[in-house]
Amino acid sequence: MHRQAPSMSRPKRLGQGYQTSHYPLPTLDGITHKLAGAHYFSVMDARSGYWAIKLTEESSKLKTFNTPFGRYRFRRLPFGIISAQDEFHRKIDEVYEGLNGVVTNGLVYGQTKEEHNRNLCAMLQRSRERGVRLNPEKSTVGVTEVSYFGHLLIKPDPQKISAIKEMEPPKNCAELETVLGMVNYLAKFAPSLSNANARLCQLLKQSSEFLWDKQHDIAFQNVKNLITREPGPILAYYDPDKELRLQVDASKYGLGAVLLQEGKPIGYVSKSLTDCEINYPQIEKELYAIWFRCKLFHQYIYGRQVIVESDLKLLESIMRKRLAAAPPRLQRMILQLQKYDFTITHRPG
């Protein structure tokens, strides 16, 4: 049977002259705070999603391409355009704007099954009105646990965990970067990850030669165990009505923190220190840990009162002193922390 080769369009020159219209893309951290109390979920996938976006007549003409059978032009948003992803998310957000229990990328949720079903019906009705076609084969409806952005919302996707379990030790810097990228994607579920992978990160420095030894094997296995341990890590949904506690800790080579509500973790963050930062005095490391973690947890803590727990008692007195009495580096961090409403308390440890 004769098979024809598919037609392909590569709009490289068009992309070079295109004025990009940026739009903030969704993140898991940007939506989980909306899911407090939710127990039922659906994820609706748009069929050929980009093709749900109509082009203007002028834009359509710019998408003209040649074939052996004549000239054709796209009337819908094609793949391969530099700003296609931004435009798609912009239009989809406009389509479902104002609907309760519906967030970007087709996630529908509800605290009860009845509430979830109402929200889902409203989403389907809006899709019908706006001409958005959905793909039932790739959609998940009415479940209590759903994979979204590579996570099961409050715990990592088992497929990601399996992939990390099966990883072999890297043979060069490029493979190591891939390994660390996979691991860091799940960092919010792993306490003290920066301490565990500090030795591996040293291999990526320009001054270091890639020489893998037994100590790297041990560090590699420790990182895998931290992510894949049983029982697996489970986070709690953020609740805007509950007290927030931020526990921070600074070791010689890394920083770590966990955001808690009622003793349950909302998320973990960690960071390996640079060669320069390793030499900071301990009090500067502790305050740096607070500043860095407040920045990463900004969407949860900004405008909220937060209790920050540190095992360095000196921090309490430093924060009560006049700004001019602190060393210059501490002054800069204190000034950047002024937009947050927090109280530092000592946690023995």
CSV table of C-alpha atoms in Angstrom, one decimal, residues 144-160 234-235:
chain,number,residue,atom,x,y,z
A,144,THR,CA,-10.1,11.1,44.4
A,145,GLU,CA,-6.5,11.2,43.1
A,146,VAL,CA,-5.3,12.5,39.8
A,147,SER,CA,-1.9,13.0,38.0
A,148,TYR,CA,-1.3,16.7,37.3
A,149,PHE,CA,2.0,18.4,36.3
A,150,GLY,CA,3.8,15.1,37.1
A,151,HIS,CA,2.4,14.9,40.6
A,152,LEU,CA,-0.6,13.3,42.3
A,153,LEU,CA,-1.2,16.9,43.6
A,154,ILE,CA,0.0,16.2,47.1
A,155,LYS,CA,2.4,13.3,46.4
A,156,PRO,CA,4.7,12.5,43.4
A,157,ASP,CA,3.5,10.6,40.4
A,158,PRO,CA,4.4,6.9,40.8
A,159,GLN,CA,5.7,6.9,37.2
A,160,LYS,CA,8.2,9.6,38.1
A,234,ILE,CA,2.7,13.2,51.1
A,235,LEU,CA,2.0,16.9,51.5
